[in-house]
Amino acid sequence: MRKRLGPALAALLSLVASMLVSTLIVPAPAHAAVGLRVSGTRIMEANGNAFVMRGVSHAHTWYTSQTGSFANIKALRANTVRVVLSGGRWPANNAADVANVVSLCRQNRLICVLENHDTTGYGEQSGAYTLDQAVDYWSSIRSALTGTEDFIIVNIGNEPIGNNNVSTWTSATTSAITRMRGLGFQHMLLVDAPNWGQDWQFTMRDNAQTVANADPQRNTVFSVHMYGVFDTAAEINAYLNAFQTAGLPLVIGEFGHNHSDGNPDEDTIMSQAVSRGIGYIGWSWSGNGGGVEYLDMVTNFNAASLTSWGQRIFNGANGIAATSREATFFGGGGTDTTAPTTPGTPSAAGITSSGANLTWSASTDAGGSGLAGYDVYREQGTTDPLLGSTTTNSIALTGLTASTQYQVYVRARDGAGNRSGNSPTTTFTTTSGGGPGGGCTATGTVQSQWGGGYVTQATVTNSGTAPTTSWTVTFTLPAGHTIAGSWNATLTTSGQTVTARNAGYNGNLSAGGTANFGFQITRPGGNTSTVTSYTCASS
């Protein structure tokens, strides 16, 4: 039998043991990320190279036999694939199956975003899982993900809340992140917005910093899904601006060219993602049903049979083929550090009160990733606003202000994200426009309101006898009110004064013609004031 140690000796040995353990085991820094990591608004590889997602979703959980899709998606130059998985709401993907997916991603040199689809529409759709249940699933397959932090991203739960009880998103998401880290996951985490991913109530936007702070590794990226809610350039830009202003990382985790809830503006989604260095993942490779078969990129998983949507996202302007750069982790395809040559001096023609046509000598790119396009800026002090983007060496600028001098320059960009120097500037002045019989009026109608805000639809009417080419509406916000979002107009704010200018497509009004724009306001709780008066000017 073993002899029992005396209390003093036992205590001494325990102290020595604890000292040895504390000497030998050095805890990792609280904020140390492993593999893919967040740096400000950007995603970085472990070696410090920036990585921008250009990819598509693949509905693996329903089509587990379609493993050739990984090679086919790669052959069309995607650098990312988002893989649909399930823990039981649909055919379950166990650890062995996920390990095979991981192997396919590595073999085909693809960054792999693994997403749990079980949470889709929780609170609104019967059978949906909670984010907490999603974490249980990730825990069950953790063995398949060990050591994959350089090329695997964990998308905790797809569209985790529908349109009911959306306020619970913040606590549910922070809890899920905390649990994932507690389980030992070192991967970059991706979290989807509520409102079926579209965040039209801005819950994710307004609480993103709180969620980011919940991750001890500061390695969480936010994902918005852009469908019918994002059918105008103004809405898209306003949402992307909010995250860039906040300094938080955002990707467009899903989008399409059409949808049952409206017609997304895929051209702006893609061009803005490229010009801002934001990742995008289109939905989806093949196998759609339920009336959205038009979102298939290829027919019956046949890579040689691209649909019109497939042609658009892979081969169109700002598409995957032109802008995708392979992750350097895989040892190739991502070494282009050569910027395109500087474009020539832009030349202005066709100047009107609200637009101008610019052309310039084209740039060339010798780095290997290919010339992706051009961005046109207005030189205006410390911050030069982007006036437009194009894939050719010409552009038709719209939405300009009448009787205003513009000094503009052009920058080229390649598929690896390298940017040229600024071209020489050119200066032009828009015409005064308008004429006899000009004038406009503006009215606003509150469409919906709640304790902390309201939504207003405004109508601009050409009250004169001559056509107009542009309009400007000004209004004053009540004290404590702030703009939360807008559509069909470009809004700028100075103090409590808001100026709304027409978008590029709704400034031309015939006599008696109308245009609409809208905005959402945030106001102090209990305050019932709304915007009541508007001033309109046209040209």
Coordinates of C-alpha atoms in Angstrom, one line a residue:
M1 CA 0.0 0.0 0.0
R2 CA 1.1 3.6 -0.6
K3 CA 2.1 5.7 2.4
R4 CA 0.1 8.9 2.8
L5 CA 2.1 12.1 2.7
G6 CA 2.1 14.4 5.7
P7 CA 0.2 17.7 5.2
A8 CA 3.3 19.9 5.3
L9 CA 5.2 17.8 2.8
A10 CA 2.1 17.6 0.5
A11 CA 1.7 21.4 0.5
L12 CA 5.4 21.9 -0.3
L13 CA 5.3 19.5 -3.2
S14 CA 2.1 21.1 -4.5
L15 CA 3.8 24.5 -4.4
V16 CA 6.9 23.3 -6.3
A17 CA 4.7 21.6 -8.9
S18 CA 2.6 24.7 -9.5
M19 CA 5.8 26.8 -9.9
L20 CA 7.2 24.3 -12.4
V21 CA 3.9 24.4 -14.4
S22 CA 3.8 28.2 -14.4
T23 CA 7.4 28.3 -15.6
L24 CA 6.9 25.8 -18.4
I25 CA 3.5 26.9 -19.7
V26 CA 3.3 30.4 -21.1
P27 CA -0.3 31.4 -21.9
A28 CA -1.0 32.8 -25.3
P29 CA -1.6 36.6 -25.5
A30 CA -5.3 37.3 -25.1
H31 CA -5.6 38.9 -28.5
A32 CA -3.2 36.7 -30.5
A33 CA -4.8 35.5 -33.7
V34 CA -3.7 32.3 -35.6
G35 CA -3.7 32.1 -39.4
L36 CA -6.1 34.4 -41.2
R37 CA -6.6 37.5 -39.1
V38 CA -8.3 40.9 -39.0
S39 CA -6.3 44.1 -39.3
G40 CA -8.6 47.1 -39.2
T41 CA -11.1 46.7 -42.0
R42 CA -9.0 44.1 -43.8
I43 CA -8.4 40.4 -43.8
M44 CA -4.8 39.4 -43.7
E45 CA -3.0 36.1 -44.1
A46 CA -0.6 35.0 -41.4
N47 CA 2.4 36.3 -43.5
G48 CA 0.9 39.8 -43.5
N49 CA -0.4 39.8 -47.1
A50 CA -3.9 41.2 -47.6
F51 CA -6.6 38.8 -48.8
V52 CA -9.8 39.8 -50.5
M53 CA -12.5 37.1 -51.0
R54 CA -13.8 36.5 -54.5
G55 CA -15.9 33.4 -54.4
V56 CA -19.2 31.6 -54.5
S57 CA -21.3 29.4 -52.3
H58 CA -21.7 25.7 -52.8
A59 CA -24.7 23.8 -51.3
H60 CA -22.6 20.8 -50.2
T61 CA -25.0 19.6 -47.6
W62 CA -27.7 18.7 -50.2
Y63 CA -25.2 17.7 -52.9
T64 CA -22.4 15.8 -51.1
S65 CA -21.5 13.8 -54.2
Q66 CA -20.7 17.0 -56.2
T67 CA -17.1 17.1 -55.0
G68 CA -15.9 18.0 -58.4
S69 CA -17.4 21.4 -57.9
F70 CA -14.4 22.6 -55.9
A71 CA -12.0 22.1 -58.8
N72 CA -14.5 23.6 -61.2
I73 CA -15.1 26.7 -59.0
K74 CA -11.3 27.1 -58.8
A75 CA -10.9 26.7 -62.6
L76 CA -13.1 29.8 -63.0
R77 CA -10.5 31.7 -60.9
A78 CA -12.4 32.0 -57.6
N79 CA -10.1 32.2 -54.5
T80 CA -12.9 31.4 -52.0
V81 CA -15.7 28.9 -51.7
R82 CA -18.4 29.1 -49.0
V83 CA -19.6 25.6 -48.2
V84 CA -23.1 24.9 -46.8
L85 CA -23.1 22.5 -43.9
S86 CA -25.8 21.2 -41.6
G87 CA -25.8 19.6 -38.1
G88 CA -29.2 17.9 -38.5
R89 CA -31.8 20.3 -39.8
W90 CA -30.9 19.0 -43.2
P91 CA -28.7 16.0 -44.1
A92 CA -26.0 16.2 -41.5
N93 CA -22.3 16.6 -42.3
N94 CA -20.2 14.7 -39.8
A95 CA -16.5 15.2 -38.9
A96 CA -15.4 12.7 -41.6
D97 CA -17.3 14.5 -44.3
V98 CA -16.1 17.9 -43.2
A99 CA -12.5 16.6 -43.1
N100 CA -13.0 15.6 -46.8
V101 CA -14.3 19.1 -47.6
V102 CA -11.3 20.6 -45.9
S103 CA -9.0 18.4 -48.0
L104 CA -10.8 19.4 -51.2
C105 CA -10.3 23.1 -50.3
R106 CA -6.6 22.7 -49.7
Q107 CA -6.1 20.5 -52.8
N108 CA -7.8 23.2 -55.0
R109 CA -6.0 26.1 -53.3
L110 CA -9.3 27.7 -52.1
I111 CA -9.9 29.6 -48.9
C112 CA -12.9 27.8 -47.4
V113 CA -15.7 29.5 -45.5
L114 CA -17.6 26.7 -43.7
E115 CA -21.1 27.8 -42.7
N116 CA -23.8 26.1 -40.6
H117 CA -27.1 26.6 -42.5
D118 CA -29.3 25.2 -39.6
T119 CA -29.8 28.7 -38.1
T120 CA -31.4 30.2 -41.2
G121 CA -34.4 32.4 -40.2
Y122 CA -34.5 31.5 -36.5
G123 CA -37.5 33.0 -34.8
E124 CA -39.4 33.2 -38.0
Q125 CA -39.0 29.9 -39.8
S126 CA -40.1 26.6 -38.2
G127 CA -37.3 24.2 -37.5
A128 CA -34.5 26.7 -37.4
Y129 CA -31.7 26.2 -34.9
T130 CA -30.3 28.7 -32.4
L131 CA -26.7 30.0 -32.6
D132 CA -26.0 28.1 -29.5
Q133 CA -27.0 24.9 -31.2
A134 CA -24.7 25.9 -34.1
V135 CA -21.8 26.1 -31.7
D136 CA -22.7 22.6 -30.5
Y137 CA -22.3 21.5 -34.1
W138 CA -18.9 23.1 -34.5
S139 CA -17.8 21.5 -31.3
S140 CA -18.8 18.1 -32.6
I141 CA -16.6 18.4 -35.8
R142 CA -13.7 20.3 -34.2
S143 CA -11.3 17.4 -34.9
A144 CA -11.8 18.0 -38.7
L145 CA -10.6 21.6 -38.3
T146 CA -7.6 21.3 -36.1
G147 CA -4.6 23.2 -37.6
T148 CA -6.5 24.7 -40.6
E149 CA -6.6 28.3 -39.4
D150 CA -4.5 29.5 -42.5
F151 CA -7.3 28.6 -45.0
I152 CA -10.5 27.8 -43.1
I153 CA -13.0 30.5 -41.9
V154 CA -15.9 29.5 -39.6
N155 CA -19.2 31.2 -40.5
I156 CA -20.9 30.3 -37.2
G157 CA -24.5 30.4 -38.5
N158 CA -26.2 31.4 -41.7
E159 CA -28.8 34.3 -41.5
P160 CA -29.3 33.4 -37.8
I161 CA -32.4 35.5 -37.1
G162 CA -35.4 36.3 -39.4
N163 CA -37.4 39.5 -38.9
N164 CA -38.7 38.6 -35.4
N165 CA -37.0 39.5 -32.1
V166 CA -34.1 40.9 -34.1
S167 CA -32.7 42.7 -30.9
T168 CA -31.6 39.3 -29.6
W169 CA -28.9 39.1 -32.4
T170 CA -26.3 41.0 -30.4
S171 CA -26.4 38.8 -27.3
A172 CA -26.8 35.6 -29.2
T173 CA -23.8 36.4 -31.5
T174 CA -21.5 37.5 -28.7
S175 CA -22.4 34.4 -26.7
A176 CA -21.6 32.2 -29.7
I177 CA -18.2 33.9 -30.3
T178 CA -17.3 33.5 -26.6
R179 CA -18.3 29.8 -26.6
M180 CA -16.3 29.2 -29.8
R181 CA -13.2 30.7 -28.3
G182 CA -13.8 28.8 -25.0
L183 CA -13.9 25.5 -27.0
G184 CA -10.5 26.3 -28.4
F185 CA -11.3 27.5 -31.9
Q186 CA -8.5 29.7 -33.2
H187 CA -10.1 30.3 -36.6
M188 CA -11.2 33.6 -38.1
L189 CA -15.0 33.8 -37.3
L190 CA -17.6 35.2 -39.7
V191 CA -21.0 36.3 -38.3
D192 CA -24.1 36.9 -40.4
A193 CA -26.5 39.7 -40.0
P194 CA -30.2 39.2 -38.8
N195 CA -33.2 40.1 -41.0
W196 CA -32.4 37.0 -43.1
G197 CA -28.8 38.4 -43.5
Q198 CA -29.9 41.7 -44.9
D199 CA -29.8 43.8 -41.7
W200 CA -32.4 46.2 -43.0
Q201 CA -33.1 47.3 -39.4
F202 CA -29.3 48.0 -38.9
T203 CA -29.0 45.8 -35.8
M204 CA -25.6 44.4 -36.9
R205 CA -24.4 47.7 -38.2
D206 CA -25.2 49.5 -35.0
N207 CA -23.9 46.8 -32.6
A208 CA -20.9 45.5 -34.6
Q209 CA -18.4 47.1 -32.3
T210 CA -19.9 45.4 -29.2
V211 CA -19.7 42.0 -31.0
A212 CA -16.2 42.6 -32.2
N213 CA -15.1 43.4 -28.7
A214 CA -16.6 40.1 -27.4
D215 CA -13.9 38.2 -29.4
P216 CA -10.7 38.0 -27.2
Q217 CA -8.7 37.4 -30.4
R218 CA -10.3 40.4 -32.2
N219 CA -10.7 38.1 -35.2
T220 CA -14.3 38.4 -36.2
V221 CA -15.6 39.5 -39.6
F222 CA -19.1 40.7 -40.3
S223 CA -21.2 39.4 -43.2
V224 CA -24.2 41.1 -44.9
H225 CA -26.3 39.4 -47.5
M226 CA -27.4 41.8 -50.3
Y227 CA -30.6 40.9 -52.1
G228 CA -33.8 43.0 -52.6
V229 CA -33.1 45.4 -49.7
F230 CA -30.0 46.5 -51.6
D231 CA -31.5 47.6 -54.9
T232 CA -30.0 51.0 -55.2
A233 CA -26.4 52.4 -55.2
A234 CA -27.3 54.8 -52.3
E235 CA -28.3 52.0 -50.0
I236 CA -25.3 49.9 -50.9
N237 CA -22.8 52.7 -50.4
A238 CA -24.4 53.9 -47.2
Y239 CA -24.1 50.4 -45.6
L240 CA -20.5 49.9 -46.8
N241 CA -19.6 53.4 -45.6
A242 CA -20.8 52.7 -42.1
F243 CA -18.4 49.8 -41.6
Q244 CA -15.5 51.6 -43.2
T245 CA -16.1 54.6 -41.0
A246 CA -16.3 52.4 -37.9
G247 CA -13.0 50.7 -38.9
L248 CA -14.6 47.2 -38.8
P249 CA -14.2 44.3 -41.3
L250 CA -17.2 43.5 -43.6
V251 CA -17.7 41.1 -46.4
I252 CA -20.7 40.7 -48.8
G253 CA -21.3 37.1 -47.8
E254 CA -24.2 36.5 -50.3
F255 CA -25.7 38.4 -53.2
G256 CA -27.4 37.7 -56.5
H257 CA -28.5 39.4 -59.7
N258 CA -32.2 38.9 -58.8
H259 CA -34.4 37.7 -55.9
S260 CA -37.9 37.1 -54.9
D261 CA -37.8 40.1 -52.6
G262 CA -36.6 42.6 -55.2
N263 CA -33.9 43.2 -57.8
P264 CA -30.4 43.7 -56.2
D265 CA -28.0 46.2 -57.8
E266 CA -25.3 43.6 -58.5
D267 CA -23.3 46.1 -60.6
T268 CA -22.8 48.5 -57.7
I269 CA -22.3 45.7 -55.2
M270 CA -19.4 44.3 -57.3
S271 CA -17.9 47.6 -58.3
Q272 CA -18.0 49.0 -54.8
A273 CA -16.5 45.8 -53.4
V274 CA -13.6 46.0 -55.8
S275 CA -13.0 49.7 -55.3
R276 CA -13.1 49.4 -51.5
G277 CA -11.1 46.1 -51.3
I278 CA -14.1 44.3 -49.7
G279 CA -14.7 40.6 -50.3
Y280 CA -17.8 39.2 -52.0
I281 CA -19.3 35.7 -52.3
G282 CA -22.1 35.1 -54.8
W283 CA -25.0 32.7 -54.3
S284 CA -24.7 30.1 -55.6
W285 CA -22.9 27.5 -57.8
S286 CA -25.8 25.2 -58.7
G287 CA -28.8 23.2 -57.3
N288 CA -31.1 26.1 -56.4
G289 CA -34.8 25.3 -56.1
G290 CA -38.0 26.8 -54.7
G291 CA -38.4 29.4 -57.4
V292 CA -34.9 30.9 -57.3
E293 CA -33.3 28.5 -59.8
Y294 CA -32.2 31.7 -61.7
L295 CA -29.5 32.0 -59.0
D296 CA -27.6 28.9 -60.4
M297 CA -24.3 30.0 -61.9
V298 CA -24.0 26.8 -63.9
T299 CA -26.6 24.3 -65.1
N300 CA -26.7 21.0 -63.3
F301 CA -23.3 21.4 -61.9
N302 CA -21.8 21.5 -65.4
A303 CA -18.9 24.1 -65.3
A304 CA -19.0 24.3 -69.1
S305 CA -22.6 25.5 -69.0
L306 CA -22.5 28.9 -67.4
T307 CA -25.9 30.7 -66.9
S308 CA -26.2 34.4 -67.5
W309 CA -25.7 34.9 -63.8
G310 CA -22.6 32.7 -63.9
Q311 CA -21.2 34.7 -66.9
R312 CA -21.9 38.0 -65.0
I313 CA -20.2 37.1 -61.7
F314 CA -17.2 35.2 -63.2
N315 CA -16.5 37.0 -66.4
G316 CA -18.3 40.4 -66.2
A317 CA -17.1 43.8 -65.0
N318 CA -15.5 43.6 -61.6
G319 CA -16.1 39.9 -61.7
I320 CA -14.1 37.0 -60.2
A321 CA -11.9 36.3 -63.2
A322 CA -10.7 39.9 -63.3
T323 CA -10.3 40.7 -59.6
S324 CA -9.5 37.4 -57.8
R325 CA -6.1 36.8 -56.3
E326 CA -5.1 33.4 -54.9
A327 CA -4.1 33.3 -51.2
T328 CA -0.3 33.3 -50.9
F329 CA -0.7 30.5 -48.3
F330 CA -1.0 28.1 -51.2
G331 CA 2.4 29.1 -52.6
G332 CA 1.5 30.9 -55.8
G333 CA -0.7 33.2 -57.7
G334 CA -0.6 35.9 -55.1
T335 CA 2.8 37.5 -55.6
D336 CA 1.7 40.4 -57.8
T337 CA 3.0 43.5 -56.1
T338 CA 3.4 45.6 -59.3
A339 CA 1.0 48.5 -59.6
P340 CA -0.5 49.4 -63.0
T341 CA 1.0 52.3 -64.9
T342 CA -0.5 55.7 -64.2
P343 CA -3.5 56.6 -66.5
G344 CA -3.3 59.6 -68.8
T345 CA -4.8 63.0 -68.2
P346 CA -8.6 62.7 -68.4
S347 CA -10.4 64.8 -71.0
A348 CA -13.9 66.1 -70.3
A349 CA -16.7 66.5 -72.9
G350 CA -20.5 66.5 -73.0
I351 CA -20.7 68.7 -69.9
T352 CA -24.2 69.4 -68.5
S353 CA -25.5 70.8 -65.3
S354 CA -25.4 67.3 -63.7
G355 CA -22.8 65.3 -65.6
A356 CA -19.8 65.0 -67.8
N357 CA -18.1 62.3 -70.0
L358 CA -14.4 61.6 -69.3
T359 CA -11.8 59.7 -71.3
W360 CA -8.1 59.0 -70.7
S361 CA -5.2 57.0 -72.0
A362 CA -5.4 53.4 -70.7
S363 CA -3.0 52.0 -68.1
T364 CA -1.1 48.7 -68.5
D365 CA -0.4 46.0 -65.9
A366 CA 2.7 43.8 -65.9
G367 CA 2.2 42.2 -62.5
G368 CA 0.3 39.2 -63.8
S369 CA -3.1 39.7 -62.1
G370 CA -4.5 41.9 -64.9
L371 CA -5.9 45.4 -65.1
A372 CA -9.2 45.4 -63.2
G373 CA -10.5 48.9 -63.7
Y374 CA -10.3 52.6 -62.9
D375 CA -11.6 54.9 -60.1
V376 CA -12.3 58.6 -60.7
Y377 CA -11.9 61.0 -57.8
R378 CA -12.7 64.7 -57.2
E379 CA -9.7 66.5 -55.7
Q380 CA -11.2 68.2 -52.7
G381 CA -8.9 68.8 -49.7
T382 CA -7.9 66.1 -47.3
T383 CA -10.6 63.6 -48.5
D384 CA -11.1 63.1 -52.2
P385 CA -14.6 61.6 -52.9
L386 CA -15.0 58.8 -55.3
L387 CA -17.1 60.0 -58.3
G388 CA -17.4 56.7 -60.1
S389 CA -15.7 53.4 -61.2
T390 CA -15.3 51.8 -64.6
T391 CA -13.6 48.8 -66.2
T392 CA -12.8 50.9 -69.4
N393 CA -10.8 54.1 -69.9
S394 CA -14.0 56.2 -70.1
I395 CA -16.9 57.0 -67.8
A396 CA -20.1 59.1 -67.8
L397 CA -20.3 60.9 -64.5
T398 CA -23.8 61.7 -63.2
G399 CA -25.3 63.3 -60.2
L400 CA -23.0 66.4 -60.3
T401 CA -24.0 69.8 -59.0
A402 CA -24.9 72.6 -61.4
S403 CA -22.6 75.6 -61.8
T404 CA -19.8 73.8 -59.9
Q405 CA -16.2 73.5 -60.7
Y406 CA -14.8 69.9 -60.6
Q407 CA -11.1 69.0 -60.5
V408 CA -10.8 65.3 -61.1
Y409 CA -8.1 62.6 -61.5
V410 CA -8.0 58.8 -62.2
R411 CA -6.3 55.8 -60.6
A412 CA -6.0 52.3 -62.1
R413 CA -6.2 49.1 -60.1
D414 CA -5.3 45.5 -60.9
G415 CA -6.7 42.2 -59.8
A416 CA -4.4 41.9 -56.8
G417 CA -5.6 45.2 -55.4
N418 CA -2.5 47.2 -56.4
R419 CA -3.2 50.9 -57.4
S420 CA -1.5 53.2 -59.7
G421 CA -0.5 56.8 -59.0
N422 CA -2.9 59.6 -59.6
S423 CA -3.3 60.8 -63.1
P424 CA -2.8 64.5 -63.8
T425 CA -6.0 66.4 -63.0
T426 CA -8.4 68.1 -65.4
T427 CA -10.8 70.8 -64.5
F428 CA -14.3 71.5 -65.8
T429 CA -17.4 73.4 -64.6
T430 CA -20.9 72.1 -64.9
T431 CA -23.5 74.3 -66.6
S432 CA -26.2 76.3 -64.8
G433 CA -29.0 74.2 -66.3
G434 CA -32.6 75.0 -65.6
G435 CA -34.1 78.0 -67.4
P436 CA -37.5 79.8 -67.6
G437 CA -40.2 77.9 -65.9
G438 CA -37.9 76.0 -63.5
G439 CA -38.7 75.1 -60.0
C440 CA -39.6 72.1 -57.7
T441 CA -41.4 71.2 -54.5
A442 CA -40.7 68.5 -52.0
T443 CA -43.0 66.8 -49.5
G444 CA -42.4 64.0 -47.0
T445 CA -44.6 61.2 -45.6
V446 CA -43.7 59.2 -42.5
Q447 CA -44.2 55.6 -43.6
S448 CA -43.5 53.9 -40.3
Q449 CA -42.2 54.9 -36.9
W450 CA -41.2 53.4 -33.5
G451 CA -39.8 54.7 -30.2
G452 CA -36.3 55.1 -31.5
G453 CA -36.8 56.2 -35.1
Y454 CA -38.9 56.5 -38.2
V455 CA -38.8 56.0 -42.0
T456 CA -39.8 58.8 -44.4
Q457 CA -40.6 58.7 -48.1
A458 CA -40.1 62.1 -49.8
T459 CA -41.5 63.1 -53.2
V460 CA -39.9 65.7 -55.5
T461 CA -42.1 67.3 -58.1
N462 CA -41.0 69.5 -61.0
S463 CA -43.4 72.4 -60.5
G464 CA -42.1 74.4 -63.5
T465 CA -42.9 74.3 -67.2
A466 CA -39.4 73.2 -68.3
P467 CA -37.6 69.9 -67.8
T468 CA -35.0 69.7 -65.0
T469 CA -31.7 67.7 -65.0
S470 CA -31.0 67.8 -61.2
W471 CA -32.7 68.6 -57.9
T472 CA -31.6 69.3 -54.4
V473 CA -33.7 69.1 -51.3
T474 CA -32.8 70.5 -47.9
F475 CA -34.4 69.8 -44.5
T476 CA -33.6 70.2 -40.8
L477 CA -33.4 67.3 -38.4
P478 CA -35.0 67.9 -34.9
A479 CA -32.5 68.0 -32.1
G480 CA -31.0 64.6 -31.3
H481 CA -32.1 63.1 -34.6
T482 CA -29.5 61.5 -36.9
I483 CA -29.7 59.9 -40.4
A484 CA -29.5 56.1 -40.2
G485 CA -29.8 55.3 -43.9
S486 CA -31.1 56.5 -47.2
W487 CA -32.0 55.5 -50.7
N488 CA -32.5 57.0 -54.2
A489 CA -30.6 60.2 -53.2
T490 CA -27.1 61.2 -51.9
L491 CA -27.4 62.7 -48.4
T492 CA -24.9 65.0 -46.7
T493 CA -25.2 66.4 -43.2
S494 CA -23.9 69.6 -41.7
G495 CA -25.0 69.9 -38.1
Q496 CA -28.8 69.3 -38.2
T497 CA -29.1 70.4 -41.8
V498 CA -29.4 67.6 -44.4
T499 CA -28.9 68.1 -48.1
A500 CA -30.4 65.4 -50.4
R501 CA -29.2 65.4 -54.1
N502 CA -30.7 63.3 -56.8
A503 CA -29.0 60.0 -57.8
G504 CA -27.6 59.6 -61.3
Y505 CA -30.9 58.0 -62.5
N506 CA -33.6 60.3 -61.1
G507 CA -32.5 63.9 -61.7
N508 CA -34.2 64.3 -65.0
L509 CA -37.8 65.4 -64.5
S510 CA -40.3 66.5 -67.1
A511 CA -42.7 69.3 -66.2
G512 CA -44.9 67.9 -63.6
G513 CA -42.7 64.8 -63.2
T514 CA -41.9 63.3 -59.8
A515 CA -39.0 61.4 -58.2
N516 CA -38.9 59.7 -54.8
F517 CA -36.2 59.2 -52.2
G518 CA -36.3 58.0 -48.6
F519 CA -34.4 58.0 -45.4
Q520 CA -34.4 56.4 -42.0
I521 CA -33.9 58.5 -38.8
T522 CA -32.7 57.5 -35.4
R523 CA -34.1 59.6 -32.5
P524 CA -34.0 59.6 -28.7
G525 CA -36.4 57.2 -27.0
G526 CA -39.7 58.7 -26.3
N527 CA -39.2 61.6 -28.8
T528 CA -42.1 61.7 -31.3
S529 CA -40.8 64.6 -33.5
T530 CA -40.4 64.1 -37.3
V531 CA -39.0 66.1 -40.2
T532 CA -41.9 68.4 -41.3
S533 CA -40.7 70.9 -43.9
Y534 CA -38.5 70.7 -47.0
T535 CA -36.9 73.2 -49.4
C536 CA -36.3 72.2 -53.1
A537 CA -34.1 73.7 -55.8
S538 CA -33.7 72.4 -59.4
S539 CA -31.6 73.0 -62.4

